[in-house]
Amino acid sequence: MSAARPRVSVMRQTMDGQAAALTGILADEAPVIAVAERLRGRRVLAIGTGTSWHAASQAAILLRAAGQDAWAAQSADAATDGPLPGEGGALLVFTHTGAKQYTAQATQRARSRGAEIIQVCGVGVQGADLVTVPRERSSAYTASHLGALLRAAQLARALGADLPALGEVPAAVEHAYRNGEDDLPAPPARMIEFIGGGINQWTASEGALKIREAAYVASEGLAVEQFLHGPSVALGPDDRLVCLDGGGAWPARIAEVAQAAEEAGVPVTRVADDRLGELLSIFPLTVAVQRIALEAAETLGVNPDTFGLDRPGHQGWDRLEL
């Protein structure tokens, strides 16, 4: 994408500094060790809303790689009809600002049941056990999300997960941002679909969320098999399929699906990066989908920072408590 940029968005400014922010988080190891000991041996439920739900889902996978009994649920589900841990269990809470109502309700309920509460939040949020970055000025929350993922990976390593390349994450993020795919897809006429396998099904979900909220482009993000068994038949020449390949068990299947889509006339973009291993591929692949969203917004002349607050008719959404 090469459209002129009349302004530099806060989202772009934030992404300019993401690698440095992650370097700082990596250096802040002492609180991670302490939190890991509070989690060790407990059944862990990770929760979040929106982007934080994707982080919670990936955190559960990372913790299972360390031998923990870990799962994820959306905050709204946990707050209303469960599941929620009680005494002997732990609630791992992902929240950028600490302001989401269902996350707060789920946390309060789990605390009243005697669960260990661990909160991963932005700097300055009351009750944070692990902090990520100062509150972002862009509603896209790109650095916050990467920071939350890094905290999850640090916890997993402290609990025994084999993540030898964790120290290389900031460099991989910088490379994906500065020297990543040169042929990132232009916004399609109709819809952009993101797919991935394993832990990167959640990277696909994040890509879809990010391009919708930053560029207002219709999108969906699914696990590769969930896409294949139904939604695949809806795509055509006016759409685009973005295949996220982080290695592991998934490259062959993703390649098969990409080829089938191309034969059906669907434009396909393949983004592959497994240099850090499958579990840590979420970092460069997340930056790739962030770039797709950012550059779509720039191409369309949309402000990616406002969450639609500058668009007509947004008042109805403003009345809803988040």
Short mmCIF file of C-alpha atoms in Angstrom, two decimals:
data_model
loop_
_atom_site.label_atom_id
_atom_site.label_comp_id
_atom_site.label_asym_id
_atom_site.label_seq_id
_atom_site.Cartn_x
_atom_site.Cartn_y
_atom_site.Cartn_z
CA MET A 1 0.00 0.00 0.00
CA SER A 2 1.53 3.30 -1.02
CA ALA A 3 -1.19 5.93 -0.57
CA ALA A 4 -0.02 9.32 0.69
CA ARG A 5 -0.42 9.86 4.41
CA PRO A 6 -1.68 13.39 5.18
CA ARG A 7 -1.29 12.80 8.93
CA VAL A 8 0.62 10.44 11.15
CA SER A 9 -1.85 8.55 13.30
CA VAL A 10 -1.26 7.82 16.95
CA MET A 11 -1.59 4.14 16.03
CA ARG A 12 1.45 4.45 13.74
CA GLN A 13 3.39 6.42 16.34
CA THR A 14 2.62 3.70 18.89
CA MET A 15 3.71 0.94 16.53
CA ASP A 16 6.95 2.83 15.91
CA GLY A 17 7.84 2.28 19.58
CA GLN A 18 6.48 -1.22 20.19
CA ALA A 19 9.81 -3.04 20.05
CA ALA A 20 11.34 -0.67 22.62
CA ALA A 21 8.31 -1.12 24.90
CA LEU A 22 8.69 -4.89 24.74
CA THR A 23 12.38 -4.63 25.57
CA GLY A 24 11.42 -2.77 28.73
CA ILE A 25 8.86 -5.42 29.69
CA LEU A 26 11.40 -8.20 29.19
CA ALA A 27 13.77 -6.45 31.57
CA ASP A 28 11.07 -6.31 34.25
CA GLU A 29 11.31 -9.97 35.26
CA ALA A 30 11.06 -9.92 39.07
CA PRO A 31 7.26 -9.47 39.31
CA VAL A 32 6.80 -12.27 36.75
CA ILE A 33 8.65 -14.75 38.98
CA ALA A 34 6.50 -13.78 41.95
CA VAL A 35 3.24 -14.10 40.01
CA ALA A 36 4.31 -17.44 38.51
CA GLU A 37 4.71 -18.87 42.00
CA ARG A 38 1.17 -17.74 42.85
CA LEU A 39 -0.12 -19.61 39.79
CA ARG A 40 2.00 -22.75 40.03
CA GLY A 41 -0.09 -25.89 40.45
CA ARG A 42 -3.43 -24.08 40.24
CA ARG A 43 -6.13 -24.46 37.59
CA VAL A 44 -6.07 -21.14 35.75
CA LEU A 45 -8.93 -19.42 33.95
CA ALA A 46 -7.80 -16.53 31.73
CA ILE A 47 -10.41 -13.90 30.83
CA GLY A 48 -10.70 -10.74 28.77
CA THR A 49 -12.92 -8.78 26.40
CA GLY A 50 -12.20 -7.88 22.78
CA THR A 51 -8.47 -7.84 22.10
CA SER A 52 -7.91 -8.96 25.70
CA TRP A 53 -10.05 -12.05 25.01
CA HIS A 54 -7.61 -12.99 22.26
CA ALA A 55 -4.70 -12.43 24.68
CA ALA A 56 -6.41 -14.59 27.31
CA SER A 57 -6.94 -17.41 24.81
CA GLN A 58 -3.30 -17.33 23.73
CA ALA A 59 -2.16 -17.10 27.35
CA ALA A 60 -4.04 -20.31 28.16
CA ILE A 61 -2.19 -22.11 25.36
CA LEU A 62 1.15 -20.75 26.56
CA LEU A 63 0.46 -21.81 30.13
CA ARG A 64 -0.57 -25.30 29.01
CA ALA A 65 2.84 -25.53 27.32
CA ALA A 66 4.26 -25.08 30.83
CA GLY A 67 2.17 -27.94 32.17
CA GLN A 68 -0.46 -25.74 33.81
CA ASP A 69 -4.15 -26.63 33.68
CA ALA A 70 -5.22 -23.44 31.91
CA TRP A 71 -8.28 -22.39 29.91
CA ALA A 72 -9.91 -19.21 28.70
CA ALA A 73 -13.35 -17.62 28.69
CA GLN A 74 -14.79 -14.29 27.64
CA SER A 75 -15.27 -11.95 30.59
CA ALA A 76 -18.99 -11.63 29.95
CA ASP A 77 -19.46 -15.40 30.11
CA ALA A 78 -17.37 -15.70 33.26
CA ALA A 79 -19.27 -12.84 34.91
CA THR A 80 -22.75 -14.15 34.14
CA ASP A 81 -22.93 -17.96 34.14
CA GLY A 82 -19.35 -19.06 34.62
CA PRO A 83 -17.03 -20.80 34.56
CA LEU A 84 -15.27 -19.15 37.47
CA PRO A 85 -12.52 -20.53 39.72
CA GLY A 86 -12.92 -20.74 43.46
CA GLU A 87 -10.58 -21.58 46.31
CA GLY A 88 -7.48 -23.33 44.98
CA GLY A 89 -7.96 -21.91 41.48
CA ALA A 90 -6.74 -18.73 39.82
CA LEU A 91 -8.25 -16.07 37.59
CA LEU A 92 -5.79 -14.49 35.15
CA VAL A 93 -7.34 -11.19 34.09
CA PHE A 94 -6.31 -9.31 30.95
CA THR A 95 -7.49 -5.71 30.75
CA HIS A 96 -5.80 -2.68 29.18
CA THR A 97 -7.56 -0.08 31.33
CA GLY A 98 -9.38 -1.97 34.08
CA ALA A 99 -12.62 -0.31 32.98
CA LYS A 100 -14.60 -3.12 31.29
CA GLN A 101 -17.72 -3.92 33.32
CA TYR A 102 -17.85 -7.68 32.81
CA THR A 103 -14.15 -8.12 33.49
CA ALA A 104 -14.58 -6.25 36.76
CA GLN A 105 -17.66 -8.28 37.68
CA ALA A 106 -15.97 -11.60 36.94
CA THR A 107 -12.95 -10.54 38.99
CA GLN A 108 -15.10 -9.55 41.95
CA ARG A 109 -17.05 -12.82 41.82
CA ALA A 110 -13.93 -14.97 41.61
CA ARG A 111 -12.32 -13.08 44.50
CA SER A 112 -15.42 -13.64 46.64
CA ARG A 113 -15.13 -17.38 45.90
CA GLY A 114 -11.57 -17.44 47.23
CA ALA A 115 -9.71 -17.62 43.90
CA GLU A 116 -6.21 -16.22 43.43
CA ILE A 117 -6.53 -13.10 41.24
CA ILE A 118 -3.76 -12.05 38.85
CA GLN A 119 -4.33 -8.92 36.76
CA VAL A 120 -2.31 -8.00 33.65
CA CYS A 121 -3.02 -4.35 32.91
CA GLY A 122 -1.68 -1.12 31.55
CA VAL A 123 0.64 1.02 33.67
CA GLY A 124 -1.27 2.93 36.33
CA VAL A 125 -4.28 0.60 36.59
CA GLN A 126 -5.15 -0.05 40.22
CA GLY A 127 -4.65 -3.65 41.30
CA ALA A 128 -2.30 -4.61 38.46
CA ASP A 129 0.03 -7.50 39.27
CA LEU A 130 1.87 -7.29 35.94
CA VAL A 131 1.94 -4.09 33.91
CA THR A 132 2.40 -3.67 30.18
CA VAL A 133 2.61 -0.13 28.77
CA PRO A 134 1.19 3.29 29.68
CA ARG A 135 -2.40 3.79 28.55
CA GLU A 136 -2.46 4.28 24.79
CA ARG A 137 -3.90 7.35 23.12
CA SER A 138 -5.14 5.30 20.17
CA SER A 139 -8.14 3.06 20.69
CA ALA A 140 -6.39 0.36 18.64
CA TYR A 141 -4.36 -0.79 21.68
CA THR A 142 -1.59 -2.40 19.68
CA ALA A 143 1.32 -2.06 22.13
CA SER A 144 -0.94 -3.03 25.05
CA HIS A 145 -1.87 -6.26 23.31
CA LEU A 146 1.71 -7.20 22.50
CA GLY A 147 2.69 -6.32 26.06
CA ALA A 148 -0.03 -8.59 27.46
CA LEU A 149 1.12 -11.42 25.21
CA LEU A 150 4.70 -10.93 26.37
CA ARG A 151 3.64 -11.04 30.01
CA ALA A 152 1.81 -14.31 29.28
CA ALA A 153 4.89 -15.74 27.58
CA GLN A 154 7.11 -14.65 30.48
CA LEU A 155 4.77 -16.40 32.92
CA ALA A 156 4.80 -19.55 30.81
CA ARG A 157 8.61 -19.59 30.69
CA ALA A 158 8.83 -19.02 34.45
CA LEU A 159 6.51 -21.99 34.93
CA GLY A 160 8.63 -24.26 32.74
CA ALA A 161 7.61 -23.72 29.11
CA ASP A 162 10.41 -24.17 26.58
CA LEU A 163 10.61 -20.71 25.02
CA PRO A 164 14.32 -20.19 24.30
CA ALA A 165 13.73 -17.38 21.79
CA LEU A 166 11.72 -15.16 24.14
CA GLY A 167 14.53 -12.62 24.32
CA GLU A 168 14.38 -12.25 20.52
CA VAL A 169 10.75 -11.07 20.52
CA PRO A 170 11.46 -7.30 20.38
CA ALA A 171 13.77 -7.72 17.36
CA ALA A 172 11.21 -9.96 15.63
CA VAL A 173 8.50 -7.35 16.25
CA GLU A 174 10.70 -4.59 14.86
CA HIS A 175 11.57 -6.67 11.80
CA ALA A 176 7.92 -7.53 11.12
CA TYR A 177 7.00 -3.85 11.35
CA ARG A 178 9.88 -2.33 9.39
CA ASN A 179 10.76 -5.14 6.98
CA GLY A 180 7.70 -7.33 6.82
CA GLU A 181 5.56 -8.13 3.83
CA ASP A 182 5.87 -5.47 1.13
CA ASP A 183 2.70 -6.59 -0.63
CA LEU A 184 0.22 -6.28 2.20
CA PRO A 185 -3.30 -6.47 0.84
CA ALA A 186 -5.22 -3.38 -0.15
CA PRO A 187 -8.71 -3.21 1.39
CA PRO A 188 -10.96 -5.52 -0.67
CA ALA A 189 -14.24 -4.44 -2.21
CA ARG A 190 -16.23 -6.64 0.15
CA MET A 191 -14.50 -8.57 2.96
CA ILE A 192 -11.12 -9.67 4.29
CA GLU A 193 -10.83 -13.04 6.02
CA PHE A 194 -7.97 -13.96 8.37
CA ILE A 195 -7.21 -17.60 9.17
CA GLY A 196 -4.60 -19.36 11.28
CA GLY A 197 -4.01 -22.66 13.06
CA GLY A 198 -3.46 -23.49 16.71
CA ILE A 199 -2.41 -20.49 18.76
CA ASN A 200 -2.61 -18.33 15.63
CA GLN A 201 -6.34 -18.81 15.21
CA TRP A 202 -6.46 -16.09 17.85
CA THR A 203 -4.02 -13.96 15.86
CA ALA A 204 -6.50 -14.28 12.99
CA SER A 205 -9.32 -13.15 15.28
CA GLU A 206 -7.22 -10.19 16.38
CA GLY A 207 -6.50 -9.27 12.77
CA ALA A 208 -10.21 -9.19 12.00
CA LEU A 209 -11.00 -7.12 15.07
CA LYS A 210 -8.17 -4.71 14.37
CA ILE A 211 -9.06 -3.95 10.74
CA ARG A 212 -12.71 -3.48 11.65
CA GLU A 213 -12.04 -1.03 14.48
CA ALA A 214 -9.15 0.82 12.80
CA ALA A 215 -10.29 0.94 9.15
CA TYR A 216 -14.00 -0.05 9.29
CA VAL A 217 -13.42 -2.88 6.82
CA ALA A 218 -15.74 -5.90 6.99
CA SER A 219 -13.73 -8.82 8.30
CA GLU A 220 -13.72 -12.18 10.04
CA GLY A 221 -10.96 -14.18 11.75
CA LEU A 222 -11.22 -17.94 12.18
CA ALA A 223 -9.29 -21.13 12.82
CA VAL A 224 -8.39 -22.71 9.49
CA GLU A 225 -10.70 -25.71 9.93
CA GLN A 226 -13.61 -23.57 11.11
CA PHE A 227 -13.13 -21.45 8.00
CA LEU A 228 -12.93 -24.44 5.70
CA HIS A 229 -16.08 -26.10 7.01
CA GLY A 230 -18.56 -23.47 5.90
CA PRO A 231 -17.39 -19.85 5.61
CA SER A 232 -14.90 -20.67 2.83
CA VAL A 233 -17.65 -21.02 0.24
CA ALA A 234 -18.78 -17.42 0.80
CA LEU A 235 -15.53 -15.85 -0.45
CA GLY A 236 -15.09 -14.65 -4.00
CA PRO A 237 -13.07 -12.26 -6.19
CA ASP A 238 -14.22 -9.20 -4.24
CA ASP A 239 -12.80 -10.59 -0.99
CA ARG A 240 -9.32 -11.46 0.27
CA LEU A 241 -8.01 -14.33 2.36
CA VAL A 242 -5.03 -13.71 4.65
CA CYS A 243 -3.32 -16.94 5.77
CA LEU A 244 -1.21 -16.72 8.93
CA ASP A 245 1.41 -19.46 9.15
CA GLY A 246 3.40 -19.68 12.35
CA GLY A 247 4.70 -23.20 11.85
CA GLY A 248 3.98 -26.19 14.04
CA ALA A 249 1.40 -28.62 12.71
CA TRP A 250 -0.32 -26.12 10.42
CA PRO A 251 1.72 -25.05 7.35
CA ALA A 252 0.60 -27.90 5.06
CA ARG A 253 -3.07 -27.47 5.87
CA ILE A 254 -2.93 -23.70 5.51
CA ALA A 255 -1.17 -24.10 2.16
CA GLU A 256 -3.91 -26.48 0.97
CA VAL A 257 -6.62 -24.03 1.92
CA ALA A 258 -4.77 -21.11 0.32
CA GLN A 259 -4.38 -23.02 -2.94
CA ALA A 260 -8.05 -24.02 -2.96
CA ALA A 261 -9.05 -20.39 -2.39
CA GLU A 262 -6.87 -19.20 -5.27
CA GLU A 263 -8.36 -21.84 -7.56
CA ALA A 264 -11.79 -20.51 -6.60
CA GLY A 265 -10.74 -17.01 -7.67
CA VAL A 266 -10.16 -15.59 -4.19
CA PRO A 267 -7.16 -13.25 -3.80
CA VAL A 268 -4.84 -14.72 -1.16
CA THR A 269 -2.07 -13.21 0.94
CA ARG A 270 0.25 -15.59 2.79
CA VAL A 271 2.09 -14.31 5.86
CA ALA A 272 4.54 -16.82 7.36
CA ASP A 273 7.00 -16.44 10.24
CA ASP A 274 8.14 -19.36 12.38
CA ARG A 275 11.65 -18.21 13.24
CA LEU A 276 10.88 -17.99 16.97
CA GLY A 277 8.90 -21.22 17.05
CA GLU A 278 5.15 -21.69 16.78
CA LEU A 279 4.22 -20.37 20.23
CA LEU A 280 6.19 -17.15 19.82
CA SER A 281 5.16 -16.68 16.19
CA ILE A 282 2.18 -14.79 17.60
CA PHE A 283 4.43 -11.74 17.99
CA PRO A 284 5.57 -11.13 14.39
CA LEU A 285 2.23 -12.35 13.01
CA THR A 286 0.31 -10.00 15.30
CA VAL A 287 2.42 -7.12 14.04
CA ALA A 288 1.63 -8.22 10.48
CA VAL A 289 -2.12 -8.01 11.06
CA GLN A 290 -1.69 -4.70 12.88
CA ARG A 291 0.12 -3.38 9.81
CA ILE A 292 -2.65 -4.60 7.52
CA ALA A 293 -5.19 -2.72 9.63
CA LEU A 294 -3.08 0.44 9.90
CA GLU A 295 -2.26 0.62 6.22
CA ALA A 296 -5.88 -0.11 5.26
CA ALA A 297 -6.91 2.88 7.36
CA GLU A 298 -4.27 5.04 5.71
CA THR A 299 -5.28 3.90 2.23
CA LEU A 300 -8.95 4.64 2.92
CA GLY A 301 -8.25 7.96 4.65
CA VAL A 302 -9.77 6.72 7.91
CA ASN A 303 -8.56 7.77 11.36
CA PRO A 304 -7.57 4.51 13.11
CA ASP A 305 -7.39 6.09 16.56
CA THR A 306 -10.98 7.07 17.33
CA PHE A 307 -12.98 3.81 17.49
CA GLY A 308 -15.53 5.48 15.20
CA LEU A 309 -16.25 8.38 17.54
CA ASP A 310 -15.81 10.79 14.62
CA ARG A 311 -18.29 8.93 12.41
CA PRO A 312 -21.96 9.89 12.00
CA GLY A 313 -24.42 7.81 13.99
CA HIS A 314 -21.96 6.65 16.62
CA GLN A 315 -24.02 8.14 19.44
CA GLY A 316 -26.07 4.98 19.83
CA TRP A 317 -22.94 2.99 20.66
CA ASP A 318 -21.74 5.71 23.03
CA ARG A 319 -24.75 5.09 25.28
CA LEU A 320 -23.74 1.47 25.94
CA GLU A 321 -21.68 0.74 29.02
CA LEU A 322 -18.48 -1.05 28.04
#
